[in-house]
Amino acid sequence: MKADKKKELIEAAKEIRLGALEGIHAAKSGHPGGSLSIADVLSYLYFYKMRIDPKNPEWEDRDRFVLSKGHTAPALYAALALKGYFPREELEKLRRVDSFLQGHPDMKHTPGVDMTTGSLGLGISAACGMALAGKTAGKDYRVYTAIGDGESEEGQVWEACMFAAHYKLDNLCLIVDWNGLQIDGPVAEVMNPTPYKEKLEAFGFNVVCVNGHDLDELDAAFSAAEECKGKPTAIVAKTVKGKGVSFMENQTGWHGSAPNDEQYAQAVAELNSTEGN
Amino acid sequence: MADKIATREAYGNALAEFGDKYDFVVLDADLAAATKTGIFKKKFPERFFDCGIAEGNMMTVAAGIATTGKVVFASTFAMFAAGRAFEQIRNSIGYPHLNVKIGATHAGITVGEDGATHQCLEDLALMRTIPGMTVVNPADATEARAAVEWAINYKGPVYFRFGRYAVPVLFDKESYKFEPGKAVTLAEGKDVSIFATGIMVDMALKARELLSAEGISAAVVNVHTIKPIDREAVVKAAEETGAIVTAEEHNVLGGLGAAVAEVVCETKPVPVLRVGVEDSFGRSGTVPALLELYGLTPENIAAKAKVAVAMKK
């Protein structure tokens, strides 16, 4: 990846983090931790990898992204706004009764949202359906879906993995946002779903493990995913929950609570002062 | 028309028949031989996808396929569609109003010997609480075939309730026209109206004969669409006959009887008596023995009709 492009993606990731926190702060509710951990992946996909057109969100040949970990919608909305699917001013209306930005993604009312998600374990199955339909129709679009590590405790995630491998969905790329924390505490203590690499390989996936905040590593992994034929790829992305805001990083409590005015101001200041990864 | 055909059989045949005419795909969860989607699979193997014994995944995969503009049928037993995969249907098909047709077979106690775990008596109640879901329960093979063709051309989620048990063919294939949401009066009457759905329609017609022998004139209305319920037909029956009996192979809670009673209470209050499974689970047995045990008989419908008529006074 060229240096100027990388700089652009780092900047986009910062804007995604700022946009997500702006919405959550305004709504006084939402999920900052997982929104911040997935921001670099979203930046990479929406501003580099995916074949999409914000002027034509329903384009049938577009690549798809399904946010299976739907509670981190604020980050997705920020990416979509930044990409031009809708005005950035909408972000501050997050979760408001007169807004199309629902607490969890709603494909019917938000331009650019490819699938309604929020109930954990469902998005990955929907992504499988999109990938299967693409293959059946002879289309070359790719389907990306991000799950949380806590989400992988849902049995349906593994039903979907079986399905993806069985139908050789090499146009499907699963991202595991491995930030290590869920509502009740560390994922490894609540209900340990690891080892990811071995499990996903046993389920028939090509597995690539990366630092989910390193754009070069992400680039190598997503490129490898495109080249892998005959099986789906899973990118296990080790991330930091709350990434980029010192007091939110690796704190379970920031899974689903909003910053107050003071905390928000500090978070914005920290993000704005951050250079690079 | 003395032939007996299960509506699941008609469903499988319809998929195979219309597969030539329309572009759609079919999913099943390891029950193709039983749901009869296997008939379609045999003819169009490249458009059939087995999802294995993973119904929740199947429903959401169907939703994903539907987002690409393709019509998709997803089949399993009613218990594992409306029951096990309720939340997937609600959140990934119903909420985004995706174009998925759920072909749920083996509904009700006429599953027979497999017993209570497989006898779904709640699906109508569950499915009709999902906003935007159309719920169709055909009475015979003719109606099942026509409803399937309608659904292929309708854009939105549809839940089909089909049965395992062979039932008489009531309607003429050439002249039958399926109108969604429209209850069909099969026989006029002035003392009481019997609203029946699915396999109970044939029994309602038989109950009408029993009542006629006792000097009671009963109308029989076939309610193939549980949702949206035909409010006009219910109000009209309440006004014209002043008493209603409902008949369904389902728990008396939440299904056709509830839907009719809701409309009656809000518009023209008259007695409404419900024939169905009286809030209990099923059990193993032959189908005739189970129908008798749970009161899903023309005799019970007629008996309730007489009570309803008496309540008018």
Coordinates of C-alpha atoms in Angstrom, one line a residue, chain B residues 16-298:
Chain B
A16 CA -41.3 -28.3 -9.4
E17 CA -44.1 -27.2 -11.7
F18 CA -43.4 -23.5 -11.4
G19 CA -39.7 -23.9 -11.5
D20 CA -40.0 -23.9 -15.3
K21 CA -41.9 -20.7 -15.4
Y22 CA -40.2 -18.6 -12.6
D23 CA -36.7 -18.0 -11.3
F24 CA -36.4 -19.0 -7.6
V25 CA -34.3 -21.1 -5.4
V26 CA -35.2 -23.6 -2.6
L27 CA -33.5 -24.3 0.7
D28 CA -34.2 -27.2 3.0
A29 CA -32.8 -28.4 6.3
D30 CA -32.3 -32.1 5.7
L31 CA -36.0 -32.8 5.3
A32 CA -36.4 -32.5 1.5
A33 CA -37.9 -36.0 1.4
A34 CA -40.5 -35.1 4.0
T35 CA -41.3 -31.5 3.1
K36 CA -41.4 -32.6 -0.6
T37 CA -39.0 -29.9 -1.7
G38 CA -37.2 -33.1 -2.9
I39 CA -39.5 -33.1 -5.9
F40 CA -38.0 -29.7 -6.9
K41 CA -34.5 -30.8 -6.1
K42 CA -34.8 -33.7 -8.5
K43 CA -35.8 -31.5 -11.3
F44 CA -33.6 -28.4 -10.5
P45 CA -30.6 -29.6 -8.5
E46 CA -28.6 -26.5 -9.3
R47 CA -31.3 -24.3 -7.7
F48 CA -31.7 -26.4 -4.5
F49 CA -29.4 -25.9 -1.5
D50 CA -29.5 -28.2 1.5
C51 CA -28.5 -26.4 4.6
G52 CA -28.3 -29.4 6.8
I53 CA -29.9 -29.6 10.2
A54 CA -29.4 -25.9 11.0
E55 CA -32.7 -24.2 10.6
G56 CA -31.7 -20.8 12.1
N57 CA -28.8 -20.5 9.7
M58 CA -31.1 -21.6 6.8
M59 CA -33.6 -18.8 7.5
T60 CA -30.9 -16.1 7.7
V61 CA -29.2 -17.5 4.6
A62 CA -32.5 -17.2 2.8
A63 CA -32.7 -13.6 4.0
G64 CA -29.2 -13.0 2.5
I65 CA -30.2 -14.5 -0.8
A66 CA -33.3 -12.4 -0.9
T67 CA -31.3 -9.2 -0.5
T68 CA -29.9 -9.9 -3.9
G69 CA -33.3 -9.8 -5.5
K70 CA -33.8 -13.5 -5.8
V71 CA -37.0 -15.2 -4.7
V72 CA -36.3 -18.0 -2.2
F73 CA -38.3 -20.7 -0.5
A74 CA -37.0 -22.1 2.8
S75 CA -38.5 -25.3 4.1
T76 CA -38.5 -27.4 7.2
F77 CA -41.2 -28.6 9.6
A78 CA -43.4 -25.9 11.2
M79 CA -41.9 -26.7 14.6
F80 CA -38.4 -25.9 13.4
A81 CA -39.4 -22.9 11.2
A82 CA -41.9 -20.9 13.3
G83 CA -40.6 -22.5 16.5
R84 CA -36.9 -23.0 16.5
A85 CA -36.1 -20.2 14.0
F86 CA -38.7 -17.7 15.2
E87 CA -36.1 -15.1 16.0
Q88 CA -34.3 -15.5 12.8
I89 CA -37.5 -15.1 10.9
R90 CA -38.6 -12.2 12.9
N91 CA -35.3 -10.2 12.8
S92 CA -33.7 -11.2 9.5
I93 CA -36.8 -11.8 7.3
G94 CA -39.7 -10.0 8.9
Y95 CA -38.1 -6.8 10.1
P96 CA -36.3 -6.0 6.8
H97 CA -39.4 -7.3 5.0
L98 CA -37.4 -9.6 2.7
N99 CA -38.8 -11.6 0.0
V100 CA -38.5 -15.1 1.6
K101 CA -41.3 -17.7 1.4
I102 CA -41.2 -20.1 4.3
G103 CA -42.7 -23.4 3.4
A104 CA -43.4 -25.0 6.8
T105 CA -44.8 -28.5 6.6
H106 CA -45.9 -31.1 9.2
A107 CA -47.9 -28.5 11.1
G108 CA -50.5 -29.5 13.7
I109 CA -51.2 -32.8 15.4
T110 CA -51.7 -34.6 12.0
V111 CA -48.0 -35.2 12.2
G112 CA -49.3 -38.3 14.1
E113 CA -47.0 -40.9 15.6
D114 CA -43.9 -38.6 16.0
G115 CA -45.7 -36.9 18.8
A116 CA -45.7 -33.6 20.7
T117 CA -42.1 -32.4 19.9
H118 CA -42.9 -32.4 16.2
Q119 CA -46.6 -31.3 16.4
C120 CA -46.5 -27.5 16.0
L121 CA -49.6 -25.9 17.4
E122 CA -48.2 -22.4 17.8
D123 CA -47.0 -21.4 14.4
L124 CA -50.0 -19.3 13.4
A125 CA -49.9 -17.4 16.6
L126 CA -46.1 -16.8 16.3
M127 CA -46.1 -15.8 12.7
R128 CA -49.1 -13.5 12.8
T129 CA -47.4 -11.3 15.4
I130 CA -44.6 -10.5 12.9
P131 CA -45.4 -7.2 11.2
G132 CA -45.7 -7.5 7.5
M133 CA -45.8 -11.3 7.4
T134 CA -48.5 -12.9 5.3
V135 CA -49.7 -16.2 6.8
V136 CA -51.3 -18.7 4.5
N137 CA -52.8 -22.1 5.5
P138 CA -54.2 -23.8 2.5
A139 CA -57.2 -26.2 2.8
D140 CA -56.3 -28.5 0.0
A141 CA -53.9 -29.3 -2.8
T142 CA -55.5 -26.9 -5.3
E143 CA -55.3 -24.0 -2.9
A144 CA -51.7 -24.8 -2.0
R145 CA -50.6 -24.9 -5.6
A146 CA -52.4 -21.6 -6.4
A147 CA -51.1 -19.9 -3.3
V148 CA -47.5 -20.9 -4.1
E149 CA -47.8 -19.4 -7.5
W150 CA -49.2 -16.2 -6.0
A151 CA -46.3 -16.0 -3.5
I152 CA -43.7 -16.4 -6.1
N153 CA -45.0 -13.2 -7.7
Y154 CA -45.7 -11.3 -4.4
K155 CA -42.8 -9.3 -3.0
G156 CA -42.6 -9.8 0.7
P157 CA -42.3 -12.5 3.4
V158 CA -44.9 -15.3 3.4
Y159 CA -45.3 -18.1 5.9
F160 CA -47.0 -21.2 4.5
R161 CA -48.5 -23.8 6.7
F162 CA -48.7 -27.2 5.1
G163 CA -49.8 -30.6 6.4
R164 CA -48.4 -34.1 6.4
Y165 CA -51.7 -35.8 6.3
A166 CA -53.6 -36.5 3.0
V167 CA -56.8 -34.5 2.9
P168 CA -59.6 -34.3 0.3
V169 CA -59.2 -32.1 -2.7
L170 CA -62.0 -29.6 -2.3
F171 CA -61.5 -27.1 -5.1
D172 CA -61.3 -27.4 -8.9
K173 CA -57.9 -26.7 -10.2
E174 CA -59.1 -25.0 -13.4
S175 CA -61.5 -22.5 -11.9
Y176 CA -59.8 -21.9 -8.5
K177 CA -58.3 -18.4 -8.0
F178 CA -56.2 -17.5 -5.0
E179 CA -56.9 -14.1 -3.6
P180 CA -54.6 -13.3 -0.6
G181 CA -56.4 -11.9 2.5
K182 CA -59.8 -12.9 1.1
A183 CA -61.9 -15.3 3.1
V184 CA -64.0 -17.5 0.8
T185 CA -67.6 -18.3 1.6
L186 CA -68.0 -21.9 0.6
A187 CA -71.6 -22.3 1.8
E188 CA -74.2 -19.8 2.8
G189 CA -76.1 -20.0 6.1
K190 CA -78.2 -17.8 8.4
D191 CA -77.9 -19.1 12.0
V192 CA -74.1 -19.4 12.5
S193 CA -70.9 -19.0 10.6
I194 CA -68.1 -21.5 10.7
F195 CA -64.7 -20.0 10.0
A196 CA -62.2 -22.8 9.2
T197 CA -58.7 -23.0 8.0
G198 CA -56.5 -25.8 6.6
I199 CA -57.6 -29.3 7.1
M200 CA -60.6 -28.1 9.2
V201 CA -62.3 -26.7 6.2
D202 CA -63.4 -30.1 5.0
M203 CA -64.6 -30.9 8.5
A204 CA -66.5 -27.6 8.6
L205 CA -68.4 -28.6 5.5
K206 CA -69.3 -31.9 7.1
A207 CA -70.3 -30.2 10.3
R208 CA -72.6 -28.0 8.2
E209 CA -74.4 -31.2 7.0
L210 CA -74.8 -32.4 10.6
L211 CA -76.3 -29.1 11.6
S212 CA -78.5 -29.0 8.6
A213 CA -80.0 -32.3 9.7
E214 CA -81.0 -30.6 13.0
G215 CA -82.5 -27.6 11.3
I216 CA -79.6 -25.2 11.8
S217 CA -78.3 -23.3 8.8
A218 CA -74.5 -22.8 9.0
A219 CA -72.3 -20.7 6.7
V220 CA -68.8 -22.1 6.0
V221 CA -66.0 -19.7 5.4
N222 CA -62.5 -20.8 4.3
V223 CA -59.9 -18.6 5.8
H224 CA -56.8 -19.5 3.8
T225 CA -55.1 -16.3 4.9
I226 CA -54.7 -16.0 8.6
K227 CA -52.9 -12.7 8.2
P228 CA -54.0 -10.3 7.1
I229 CA -57.3 -11.5 8.4
D230 CA -60.3 -10.7 6.2
R231 CA -62.0 -8.2 8.6
E232 CA -64.8 -7.5 6.2
A233 CA -65.8 -11.2 6.0
V234 CA -65.8 -11.5 9.8
V235 CA -67.9 -8.4 10.4
K236 CA -70.3 -9.5 7.7
A237 CA -70.7 -12.9 9.3
A238 CA -71.2 -11.4 12.7
E239 CA -73.9 -9.1 11.4
E240 CA -75.7 -11.7 9.2
T241 CA -75.6 -14.8 11.4
G242 CA -74.9 -13.4 14.9
A243 CA -72.7 -16.3 16.0
I244 CA -69.4 -17.6 14.9
V245 CA -67.4 -20.8 15.4
T246 CA -63.8 -21.1 14.4
A247 CA -62.0 -24.3 13.6
E248 CA -58.2 -24.8 13.3
E249 CA -55.6 -27.5 13.8
H250 CA -53.7 -25.3 16.3
N251 CA -53.8 -24.2 19.9
V252 CA -57.1 -22.2 20.5
L253 CA -54.8 -19.5 21.7
G254 CA -53.4 -17.0 19.2
G255 CA -54.4 -18.5 15.9
L256 CA -57.5 -18.2 13.7
G257 CA -59.9 -18.2 16.6
A258 CA -58.0 -15.4 18.3
A259 CA -57.8 -13.4 15.0
V260 CA -61.5 -13.7 14.4
A261 CA -62.4 -12.9 18.0
E262 CA -60.3 -9.8 18.0
V263 CA -62.1 -8.5 15.0
V264 CA -65.5 -9.4 16.4
C265 CA -64.8 -7.7 19.8
E266 CA -63.8 -4.5 18.1
T267 CA -66.6 -4.3 15.6
K268 CA -69.8 -6.4 16.2
P269 CA -69.7 -8.4 19.4
V270 CA -71.4 -11.7 19.0
P271 CA -70.6 -15.2 20.5
V272 CA -67.4 -16.7 19.1
L273 CA -66.6 -20.3 20.0
R274 CA -63.3 -21.8 19.1
V275 CA -62.5 -25.4 18.0
G276 CA -58.9 -26.3 18.2
V277 CA -56.4 -27.9 20.6
E278 CA -57.4 -26.7 24.0
D279 CA -54.0 -25.3 25.2
S280 CA -52.3 -28.6 25.5
F281 CA -49.4 -30.4 23.8
G282 CA -50.1 -33.2 21.3
R283 CA -49.1 -36.8 21.7
S284 CA -48.3 -39.9 19.6
G285 CA -51.1 -41.7 17.9
T286 CA -52.7 -42.4 14.6
V287 CA -54.1 -39.3 12.9
P288 CA -57.8 -40.3 13.2
A289 CA -57.2 -41.2 16.9
L290 CA -55.6 -37.8 17.6
L291 CA -58.2 -35.8 15.7
E292 CA -60.9 -37.6 17.8
L293 CA -58.9 -37.1 21.1
Y294 CA -58.4 -33.4 20.5
G295 CA -61.9 -32.7 19.3
L296 CA -60.9 -31.8 15.7
T297 CA -64.0 -33.4 14.2
P298 CA -67.2 -32.3 12.4

